[in-house]
Short mmCIF file of C-alpha atoms and ligand atoms in Angstrom, two decimals:
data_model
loop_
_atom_site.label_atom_id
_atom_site.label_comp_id
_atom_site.label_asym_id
_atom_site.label_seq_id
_atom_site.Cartn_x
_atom_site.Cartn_y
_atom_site.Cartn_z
CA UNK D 1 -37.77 58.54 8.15
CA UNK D 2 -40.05 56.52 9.96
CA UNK D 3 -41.43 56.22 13.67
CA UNK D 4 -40.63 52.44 14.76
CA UNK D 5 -42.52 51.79 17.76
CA UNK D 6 -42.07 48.41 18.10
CA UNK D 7 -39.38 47.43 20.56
CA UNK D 8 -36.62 45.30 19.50
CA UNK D 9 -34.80 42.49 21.22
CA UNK D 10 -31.97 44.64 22.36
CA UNK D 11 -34.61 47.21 24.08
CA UNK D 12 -36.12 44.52 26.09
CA UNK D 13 -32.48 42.96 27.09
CA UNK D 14 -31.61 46.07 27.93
CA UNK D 15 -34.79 46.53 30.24
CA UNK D 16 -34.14 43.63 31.83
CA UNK D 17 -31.85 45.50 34.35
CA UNK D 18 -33.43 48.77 34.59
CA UNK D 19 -34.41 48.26 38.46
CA UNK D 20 -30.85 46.84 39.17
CA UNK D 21 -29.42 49.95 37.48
CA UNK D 22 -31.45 52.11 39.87
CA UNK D 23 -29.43 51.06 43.17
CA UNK D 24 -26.64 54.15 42.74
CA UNK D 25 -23.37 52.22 42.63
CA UNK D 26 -24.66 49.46 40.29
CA UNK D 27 -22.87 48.51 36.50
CA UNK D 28 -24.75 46.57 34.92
CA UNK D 29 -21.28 45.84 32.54
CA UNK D 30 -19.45 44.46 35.61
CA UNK D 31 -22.01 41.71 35.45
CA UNK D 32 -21.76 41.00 32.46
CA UNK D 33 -18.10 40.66 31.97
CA UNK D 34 -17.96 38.47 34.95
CA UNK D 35 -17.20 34.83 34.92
CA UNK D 36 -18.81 33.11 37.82
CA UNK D 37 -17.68 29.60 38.69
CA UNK D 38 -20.51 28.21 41.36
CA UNK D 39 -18.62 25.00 42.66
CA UNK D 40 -22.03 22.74 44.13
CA UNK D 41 -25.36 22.60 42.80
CA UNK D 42 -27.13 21.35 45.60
CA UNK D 43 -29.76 23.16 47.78
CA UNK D 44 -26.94 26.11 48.05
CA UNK D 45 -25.87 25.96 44.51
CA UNK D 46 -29.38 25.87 42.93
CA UNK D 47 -29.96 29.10 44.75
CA UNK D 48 -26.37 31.35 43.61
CA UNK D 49 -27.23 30.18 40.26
CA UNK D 50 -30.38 30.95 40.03
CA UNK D 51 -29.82 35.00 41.34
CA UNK D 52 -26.94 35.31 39.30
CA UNK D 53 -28.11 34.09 36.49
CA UNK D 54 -31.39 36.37 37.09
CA UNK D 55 -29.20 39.46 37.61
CA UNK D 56 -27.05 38.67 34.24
CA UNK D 57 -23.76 37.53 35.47
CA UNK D 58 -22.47 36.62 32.02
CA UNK D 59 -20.40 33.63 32.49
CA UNK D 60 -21.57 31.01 34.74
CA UNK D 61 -19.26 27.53 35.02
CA UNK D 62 -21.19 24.92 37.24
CA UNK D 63 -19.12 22.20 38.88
CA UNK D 64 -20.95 19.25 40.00
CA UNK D 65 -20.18 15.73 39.76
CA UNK D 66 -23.79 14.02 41.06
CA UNK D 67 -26.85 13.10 39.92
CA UNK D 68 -30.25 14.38 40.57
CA UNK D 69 -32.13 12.71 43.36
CA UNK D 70 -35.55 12.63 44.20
CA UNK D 71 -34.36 14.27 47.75
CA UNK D 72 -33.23 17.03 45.93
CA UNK D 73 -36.52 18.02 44.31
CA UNK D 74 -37.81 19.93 47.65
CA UNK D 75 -34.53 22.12 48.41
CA UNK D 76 -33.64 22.49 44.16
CA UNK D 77 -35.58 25.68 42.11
CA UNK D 78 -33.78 24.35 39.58
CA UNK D 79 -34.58 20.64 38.79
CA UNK D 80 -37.89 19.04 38.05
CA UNK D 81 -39.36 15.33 38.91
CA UNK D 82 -38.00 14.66 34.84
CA UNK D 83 -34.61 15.71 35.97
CA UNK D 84 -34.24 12.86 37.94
CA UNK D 85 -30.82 10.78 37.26
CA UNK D 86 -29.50 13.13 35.10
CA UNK D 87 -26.43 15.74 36.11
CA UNK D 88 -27.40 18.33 38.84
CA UNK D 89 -24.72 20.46 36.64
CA UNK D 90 -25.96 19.85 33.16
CA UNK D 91 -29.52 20.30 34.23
CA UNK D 92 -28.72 23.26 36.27
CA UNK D 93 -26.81 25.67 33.68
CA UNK D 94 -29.39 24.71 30.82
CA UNK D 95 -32.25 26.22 33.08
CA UNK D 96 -29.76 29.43 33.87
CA UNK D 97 -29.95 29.98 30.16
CA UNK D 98 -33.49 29.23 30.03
CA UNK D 99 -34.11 32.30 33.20
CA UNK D 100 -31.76 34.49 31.18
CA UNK D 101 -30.68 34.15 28.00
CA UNK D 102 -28.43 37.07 27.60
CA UNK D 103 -25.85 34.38 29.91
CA UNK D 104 -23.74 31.59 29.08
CA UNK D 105 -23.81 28.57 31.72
CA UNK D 106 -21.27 25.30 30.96
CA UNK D 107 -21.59 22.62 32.93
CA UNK D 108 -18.68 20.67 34.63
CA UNK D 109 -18.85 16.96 35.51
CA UNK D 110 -16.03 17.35 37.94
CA UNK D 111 -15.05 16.47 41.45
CA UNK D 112 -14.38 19.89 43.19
CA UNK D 113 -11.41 18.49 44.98
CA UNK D 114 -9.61 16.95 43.07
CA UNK D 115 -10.29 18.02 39.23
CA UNK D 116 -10.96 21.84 38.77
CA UNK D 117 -7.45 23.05 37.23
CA UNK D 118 -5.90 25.73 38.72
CA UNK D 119 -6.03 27.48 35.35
CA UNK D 120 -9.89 27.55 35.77
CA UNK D 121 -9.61 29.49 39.35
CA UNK D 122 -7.36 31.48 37.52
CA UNK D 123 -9.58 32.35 34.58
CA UNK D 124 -12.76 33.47 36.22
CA UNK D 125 -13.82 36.27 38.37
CA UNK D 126 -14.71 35.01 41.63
CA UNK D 127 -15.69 31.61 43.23
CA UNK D 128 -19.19 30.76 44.85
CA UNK D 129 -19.25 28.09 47.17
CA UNK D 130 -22.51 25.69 47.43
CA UNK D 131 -20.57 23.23 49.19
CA UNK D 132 -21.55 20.56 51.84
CA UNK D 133 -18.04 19.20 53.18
CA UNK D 134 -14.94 20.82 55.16
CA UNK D 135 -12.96 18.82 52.64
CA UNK D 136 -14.17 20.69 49.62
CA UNK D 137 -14.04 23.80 50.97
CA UNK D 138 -10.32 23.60 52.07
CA UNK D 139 -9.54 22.46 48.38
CA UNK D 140 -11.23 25.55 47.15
CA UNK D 141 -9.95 27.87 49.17
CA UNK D 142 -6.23 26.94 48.96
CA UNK D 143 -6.92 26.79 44.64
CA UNK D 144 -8.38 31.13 45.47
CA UNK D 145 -5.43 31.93 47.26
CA UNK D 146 -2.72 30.47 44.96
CA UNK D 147 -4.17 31.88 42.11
CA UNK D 148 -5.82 35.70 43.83
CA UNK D 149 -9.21 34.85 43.26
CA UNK D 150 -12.35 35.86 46.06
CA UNK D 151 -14.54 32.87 46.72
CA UNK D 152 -17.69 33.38 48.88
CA UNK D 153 -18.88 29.86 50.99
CA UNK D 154 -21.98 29.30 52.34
CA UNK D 155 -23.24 27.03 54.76
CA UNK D 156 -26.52 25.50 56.14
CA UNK D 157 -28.13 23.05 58.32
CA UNK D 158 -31.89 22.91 59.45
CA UNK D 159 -33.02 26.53 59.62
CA UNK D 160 -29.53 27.85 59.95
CA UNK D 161 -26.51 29.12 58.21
CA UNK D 162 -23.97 31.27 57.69
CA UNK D 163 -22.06 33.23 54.99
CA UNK D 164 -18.11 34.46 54.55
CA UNK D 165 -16.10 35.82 52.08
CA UNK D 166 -12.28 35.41 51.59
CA UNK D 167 -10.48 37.51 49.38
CA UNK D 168 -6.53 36.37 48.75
CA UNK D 169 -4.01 37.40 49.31
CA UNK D 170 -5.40 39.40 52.73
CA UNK D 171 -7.08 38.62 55.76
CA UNK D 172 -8.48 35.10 56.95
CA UNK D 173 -8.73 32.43 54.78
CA UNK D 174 -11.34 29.46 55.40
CA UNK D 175 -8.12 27.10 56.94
CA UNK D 176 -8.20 30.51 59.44
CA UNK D 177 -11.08 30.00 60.69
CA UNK D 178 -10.76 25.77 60.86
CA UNK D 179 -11.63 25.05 64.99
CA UNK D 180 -9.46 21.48 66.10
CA UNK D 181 -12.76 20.07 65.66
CA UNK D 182 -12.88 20.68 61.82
CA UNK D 183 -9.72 18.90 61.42
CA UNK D 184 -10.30 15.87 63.21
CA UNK D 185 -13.69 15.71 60.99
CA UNK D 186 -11.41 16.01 58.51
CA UNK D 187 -8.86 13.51 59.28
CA UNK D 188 -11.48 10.95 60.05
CA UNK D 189 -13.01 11.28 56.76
CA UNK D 190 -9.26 11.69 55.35
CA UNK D 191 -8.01 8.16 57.13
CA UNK D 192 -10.90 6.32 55.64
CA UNK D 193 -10.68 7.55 52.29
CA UNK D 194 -12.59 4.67 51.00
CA UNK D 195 -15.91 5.23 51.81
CA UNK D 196 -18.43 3.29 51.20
CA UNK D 197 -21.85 5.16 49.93
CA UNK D 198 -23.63 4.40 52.93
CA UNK D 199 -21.01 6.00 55.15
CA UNK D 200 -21.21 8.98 52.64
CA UNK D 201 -24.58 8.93 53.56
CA UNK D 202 -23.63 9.67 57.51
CA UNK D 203 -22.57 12.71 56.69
CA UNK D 204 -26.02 14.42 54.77
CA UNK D 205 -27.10 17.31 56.91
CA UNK D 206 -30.56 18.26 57.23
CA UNK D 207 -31.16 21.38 54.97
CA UNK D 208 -34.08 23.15 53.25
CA UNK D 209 -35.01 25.32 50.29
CA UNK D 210 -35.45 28.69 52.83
CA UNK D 211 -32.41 28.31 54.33
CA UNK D 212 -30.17 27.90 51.47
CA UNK D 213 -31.97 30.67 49.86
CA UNK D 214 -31.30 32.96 52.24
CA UNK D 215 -27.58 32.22 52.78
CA UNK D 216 -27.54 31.99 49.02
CA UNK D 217 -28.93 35.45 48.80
CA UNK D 218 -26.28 37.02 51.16
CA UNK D 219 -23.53 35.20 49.11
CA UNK D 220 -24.64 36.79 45.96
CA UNK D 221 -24.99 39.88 47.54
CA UNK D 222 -21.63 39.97 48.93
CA UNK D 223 -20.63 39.00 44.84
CA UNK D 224 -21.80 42.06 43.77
CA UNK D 225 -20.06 44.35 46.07
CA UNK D 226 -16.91 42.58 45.42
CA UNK D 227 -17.79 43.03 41.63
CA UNK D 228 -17.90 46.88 42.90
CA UNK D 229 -15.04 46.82 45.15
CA UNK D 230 -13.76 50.52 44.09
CA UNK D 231 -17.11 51.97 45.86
CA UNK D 232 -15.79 51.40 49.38
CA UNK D 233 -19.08 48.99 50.47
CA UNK D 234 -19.23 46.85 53.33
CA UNK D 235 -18.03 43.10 52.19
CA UNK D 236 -17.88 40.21 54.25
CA UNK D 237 -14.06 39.75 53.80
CA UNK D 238 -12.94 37.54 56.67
CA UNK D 239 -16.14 38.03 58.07
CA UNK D 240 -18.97 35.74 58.48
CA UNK D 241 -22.35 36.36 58.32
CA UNK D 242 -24.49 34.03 60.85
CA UNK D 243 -28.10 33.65 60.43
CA UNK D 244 -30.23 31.58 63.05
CA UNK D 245 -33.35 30.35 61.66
CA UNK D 246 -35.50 29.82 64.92
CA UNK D 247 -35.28 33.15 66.06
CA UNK D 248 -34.17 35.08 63.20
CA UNK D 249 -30.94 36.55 64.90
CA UNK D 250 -28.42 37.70 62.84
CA UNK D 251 -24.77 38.86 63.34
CA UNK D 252 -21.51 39.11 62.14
CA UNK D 253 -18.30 37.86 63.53
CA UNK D 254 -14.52 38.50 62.21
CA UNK D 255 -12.04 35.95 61.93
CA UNK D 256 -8.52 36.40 62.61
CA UNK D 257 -5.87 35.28 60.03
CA UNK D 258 -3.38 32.84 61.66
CA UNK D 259 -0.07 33.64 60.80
CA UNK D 260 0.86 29.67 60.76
CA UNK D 261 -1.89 28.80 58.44
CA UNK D 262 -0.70 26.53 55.57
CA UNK D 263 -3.22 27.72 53.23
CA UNK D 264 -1.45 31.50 52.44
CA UNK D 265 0.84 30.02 49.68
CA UNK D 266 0.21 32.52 46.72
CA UNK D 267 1.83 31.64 42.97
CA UNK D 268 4.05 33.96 41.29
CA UNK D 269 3.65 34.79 37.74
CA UNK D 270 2.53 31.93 35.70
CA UNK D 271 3.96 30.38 31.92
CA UNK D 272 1.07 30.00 29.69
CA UNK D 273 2.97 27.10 28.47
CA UNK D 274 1.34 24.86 25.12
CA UNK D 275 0.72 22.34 26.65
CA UNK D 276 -1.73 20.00 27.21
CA UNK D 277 -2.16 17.21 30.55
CA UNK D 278 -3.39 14.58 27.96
CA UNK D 279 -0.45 14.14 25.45
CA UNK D 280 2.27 15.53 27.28
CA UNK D 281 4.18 13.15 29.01
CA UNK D 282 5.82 13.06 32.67
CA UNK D 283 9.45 12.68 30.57
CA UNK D 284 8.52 15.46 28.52
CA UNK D 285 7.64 17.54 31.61
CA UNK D 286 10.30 17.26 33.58
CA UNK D 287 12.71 17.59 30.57
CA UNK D 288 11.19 21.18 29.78
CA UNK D 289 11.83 22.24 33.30
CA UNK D 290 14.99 21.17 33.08
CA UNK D 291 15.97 22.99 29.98
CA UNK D 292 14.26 26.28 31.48
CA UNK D 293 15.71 26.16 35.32
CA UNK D 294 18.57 23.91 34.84
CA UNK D 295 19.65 19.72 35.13
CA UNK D 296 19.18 19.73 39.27
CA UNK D 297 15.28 21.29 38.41
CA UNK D 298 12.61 19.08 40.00
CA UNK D 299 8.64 18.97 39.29
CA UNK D 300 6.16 19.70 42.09
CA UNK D 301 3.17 19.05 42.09
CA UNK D 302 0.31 20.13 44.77
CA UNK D 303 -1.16 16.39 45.50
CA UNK D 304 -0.02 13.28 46.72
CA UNK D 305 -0.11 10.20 43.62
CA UNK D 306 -0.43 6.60 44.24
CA UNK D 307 2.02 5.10 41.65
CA UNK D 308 2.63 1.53 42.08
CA UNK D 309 0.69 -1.50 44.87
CA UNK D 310 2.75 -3.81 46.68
CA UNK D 311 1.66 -7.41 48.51
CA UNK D 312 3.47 -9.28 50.72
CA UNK D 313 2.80 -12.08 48.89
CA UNK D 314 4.54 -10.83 45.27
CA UNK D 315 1.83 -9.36 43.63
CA UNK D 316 2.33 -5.63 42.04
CA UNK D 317 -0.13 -3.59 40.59
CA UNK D 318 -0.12 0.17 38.88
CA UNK D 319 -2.63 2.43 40.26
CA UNK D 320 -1.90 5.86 39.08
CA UNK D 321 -4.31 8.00 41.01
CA UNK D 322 -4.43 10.61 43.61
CA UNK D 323 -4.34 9.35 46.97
CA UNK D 324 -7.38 11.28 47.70
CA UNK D 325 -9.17 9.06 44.87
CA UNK D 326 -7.94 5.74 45.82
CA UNK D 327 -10.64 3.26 46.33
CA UNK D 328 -10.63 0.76 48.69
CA UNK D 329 -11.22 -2.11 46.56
CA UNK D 330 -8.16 -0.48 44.06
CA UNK D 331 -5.32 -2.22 46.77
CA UNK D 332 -7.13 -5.71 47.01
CA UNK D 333 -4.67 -8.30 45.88
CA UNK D 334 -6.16 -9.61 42.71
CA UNK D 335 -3.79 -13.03 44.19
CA UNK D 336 -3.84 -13.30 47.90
CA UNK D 337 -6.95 -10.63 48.77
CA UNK D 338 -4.82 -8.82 51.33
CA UNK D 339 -4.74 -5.41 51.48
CA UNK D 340 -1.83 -4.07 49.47
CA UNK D 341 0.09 -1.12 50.51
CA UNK D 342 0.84 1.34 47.93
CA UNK D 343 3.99 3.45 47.23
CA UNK D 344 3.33 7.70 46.76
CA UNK D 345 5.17 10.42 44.90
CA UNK D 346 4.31 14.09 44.90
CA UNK D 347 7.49 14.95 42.82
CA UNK D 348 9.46 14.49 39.85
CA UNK D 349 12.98 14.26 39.14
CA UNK D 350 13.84 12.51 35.69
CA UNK D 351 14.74 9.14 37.51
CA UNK D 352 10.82 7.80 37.51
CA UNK D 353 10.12 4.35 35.88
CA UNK D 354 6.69 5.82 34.77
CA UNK D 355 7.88 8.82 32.61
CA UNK D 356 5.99 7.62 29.49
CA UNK D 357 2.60 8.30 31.06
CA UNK D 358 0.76 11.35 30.30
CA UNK D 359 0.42 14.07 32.74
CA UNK D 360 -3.25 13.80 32.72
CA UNK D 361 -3.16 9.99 32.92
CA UNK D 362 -1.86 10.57 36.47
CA UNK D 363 -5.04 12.25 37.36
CA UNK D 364 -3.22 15.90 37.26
CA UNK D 365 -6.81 17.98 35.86
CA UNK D 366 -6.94 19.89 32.67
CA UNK D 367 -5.63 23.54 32.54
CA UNK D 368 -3.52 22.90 36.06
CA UNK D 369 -0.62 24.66 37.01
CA UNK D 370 2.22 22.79 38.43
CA UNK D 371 5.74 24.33 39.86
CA UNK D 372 9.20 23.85 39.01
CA UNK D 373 11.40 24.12 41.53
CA UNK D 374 15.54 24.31 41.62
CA UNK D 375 17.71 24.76 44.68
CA UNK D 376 15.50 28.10 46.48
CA UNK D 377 14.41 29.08 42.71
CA UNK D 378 10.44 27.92 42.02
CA UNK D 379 8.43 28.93 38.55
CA UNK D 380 4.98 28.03 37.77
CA UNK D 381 3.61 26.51 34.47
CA UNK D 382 -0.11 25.81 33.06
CA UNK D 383 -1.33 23.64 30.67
CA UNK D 384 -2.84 26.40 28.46
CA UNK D 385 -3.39 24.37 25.79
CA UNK D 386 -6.71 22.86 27.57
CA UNK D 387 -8.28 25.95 27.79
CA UNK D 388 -10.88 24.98 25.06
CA UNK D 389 -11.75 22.18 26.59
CA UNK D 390 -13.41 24.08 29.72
CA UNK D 391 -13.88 27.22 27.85
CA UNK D 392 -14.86 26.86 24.47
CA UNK D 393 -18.10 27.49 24.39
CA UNK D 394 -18.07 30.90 26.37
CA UNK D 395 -15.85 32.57 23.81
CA UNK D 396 -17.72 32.01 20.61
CA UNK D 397 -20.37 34.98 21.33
CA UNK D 398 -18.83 36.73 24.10
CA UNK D 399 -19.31 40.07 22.24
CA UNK D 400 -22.44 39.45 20.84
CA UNK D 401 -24.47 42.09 23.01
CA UNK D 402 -21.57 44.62 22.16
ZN1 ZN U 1 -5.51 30.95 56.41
ZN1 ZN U 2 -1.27 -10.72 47.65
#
């Protein structure tokens, strides 16, 4: 028998938390079990991942698809002058690990509108917002509800901010609380889809590194008491939190859910099916849909495609893309240089030209979930077989720390 004084690596991860363990209602566990998906990792974003990764949330996915800027240097914790031109998301979940290595961070190089699957919003915990657009936030918020996950968004501009939580299926979602102002924003930025950078560059708000951190801070505070929702705290749940920086007000206003709001749609139970969006093809979709709901069975999916261009002077093209992604240049006529219009499709029914294209070739995201629908009858399938791709490297030593 001998006396070991010296502390071993587990006694100093496990000391780590001792002054979060003090606050009465805390488990440590919860954290650690969690997957956190931070969508942004701007001024916003740099700020929820730093706390969580500081308080050992054990799973951290980080969606960004930019670059790091020299403008971001002043508002980022995260980045450093070196960091410069390389992915906000890479750089940002390598330092998370660095803060805390007891966590797993995986970067995403992904468009948050258009490419998180809704098998990802399906597989993690809860959703934090570091998002700068109405656009992105509506996309979010409609993937939460139809897959019953919480997402927290957070907002700033100059000095100010606020904070809200929305927690499917109940209360106000973020379409709720979308004034007739939002929506023309919206629109606008919806009717000229093709924007060029410099008009991307119109719509940068002012923000800074004390702002964000302290709308970050209430975000990540309001993810912890949903991580302890069985203690009856206070949450933010259709509520937002509004902080004004030049006088350091603060209150709290509640949003009302609109009964008409298009955003409520909530999937049923979903078929892990095996498949995967890059080798199965549209044909092969729509056949298996058939077989399980019957011939008359159609395939829906939740986004508008651009299938084939169209000049007036002859001239056809395939494009093959969300709408939403279509570039301006895309609908040029390679012959005339008019501007092409474009047929859509949103469905399938077994009668499509293009059935030997993969489902992923489309620009349908890994791990999605798309519906089948017959007569009044709908069922909802994933790509399951991607799962690797955006999870892989979280499962390998998930139990290492017991
Ligand atoms: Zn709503
Ligand atoms: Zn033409």
């Amino acid at each position: 028998m001998t006396d070991n004084l010296e502390l071993t690596e587990t006694d100093f991860a496990e000391d780590r938390y001792a002054r979060l363990r003090l606050i009465p209602w805390w488990e440590q566990e919860r954290l650690r079990n969690a997957t956190v998906m931070v969508v942004g990792a701007g001024a916003i974003g740099n700020e929820l991942i730093k706390d969580i990764s500081l308080l050992g949330v054990g799973r951290v996915l980080v969606v960004d698809m930019d670059t790091i800027e020299n403008s971001n240097l002043a508002r980022s914790v995260l980045f450093r002058a070196g960091d410069v031109g390389r992915y906000k998301a890479e750089v940002a979940a390598k330092r998370a690990m660095e803060m805390n290595p007891d966590i797993k961070a995986k970067a995403l190089i992904l468009n948050a509108i258009d490419d998180i699957g809704l098998g990802v919003f399906r597989r993690v915990t809860l959703v934090l917002g570091g998002l700068d657009n109405r656009e992105a936030r509506l996309a979010i918020n409609q993937a939460c509800y139809k897959v019953n996950k919480p997402w927290i968004d957070g907002a700033i501009e100059a000095l100010n901010g606020f904070a809200r939580a929305f927690t499917p299926p109940d209360g106000a979602c973020y379409e709720c609380t979308m004034t007739e102002t939002d929506w023309k924003l919206i629109n606008k930025r919806k009717s000229c889809t093709m924007l060029t950078q410099e008009q991307m560059n119109e719509g940068k708000i002012p923000t800074t590194p004390t702002s964000s951190a302290i709308i970050a801070g209430v975000q990540v505070q309001e993810m912890l008491k949903l991580l302890h929702s069985d203690r009856d705290l206070p949450t933010l749940a259709g509520k937002c939190y509004v902080f004004n920086g030049l006088t350091h007000d603060s209150y709290v206003v509640e949003y009302q859910r609109k009964l008409d709001c298009m955003s409520h749609d909530t999937y049923g139970s979903i078929d892990e099916m095996p498949w995967s969006v890059h080798s199965l093809t549209l044909g092969e979709l729509i056949n298996a849909v058939k077989v399980d709901m019957g011939t008359d069975a159609v395939v829906d999916f939740d986004r508008d495609f651009a299938s084939v261009a169209a000049c007036s002077c002859g001239e056809r093209k395939d494009l093959f893309v969300p709408v939403h992604k279509l570039k301006a240049e895309a609908i040029v006529c390679p012959e005339c240089g008019a501007t092409m219009g474009f047929e859509r499709f949103h469905s399938l029914d077994g009668t499509e030209v293009f059935l030997d294209k993969t489902v992923g070739e489309i620009g349908v995201p890994p791990l999605h979930i798309i519906s089948g629908r017959a007569g009044t009858a709908s069922k909802y399938y994933e790509f399951s077989a991607d799962e690797p791709e955006i999870f892989s490297e979280f499962t390998k030593e998930d139990n290492i720390n017991g």
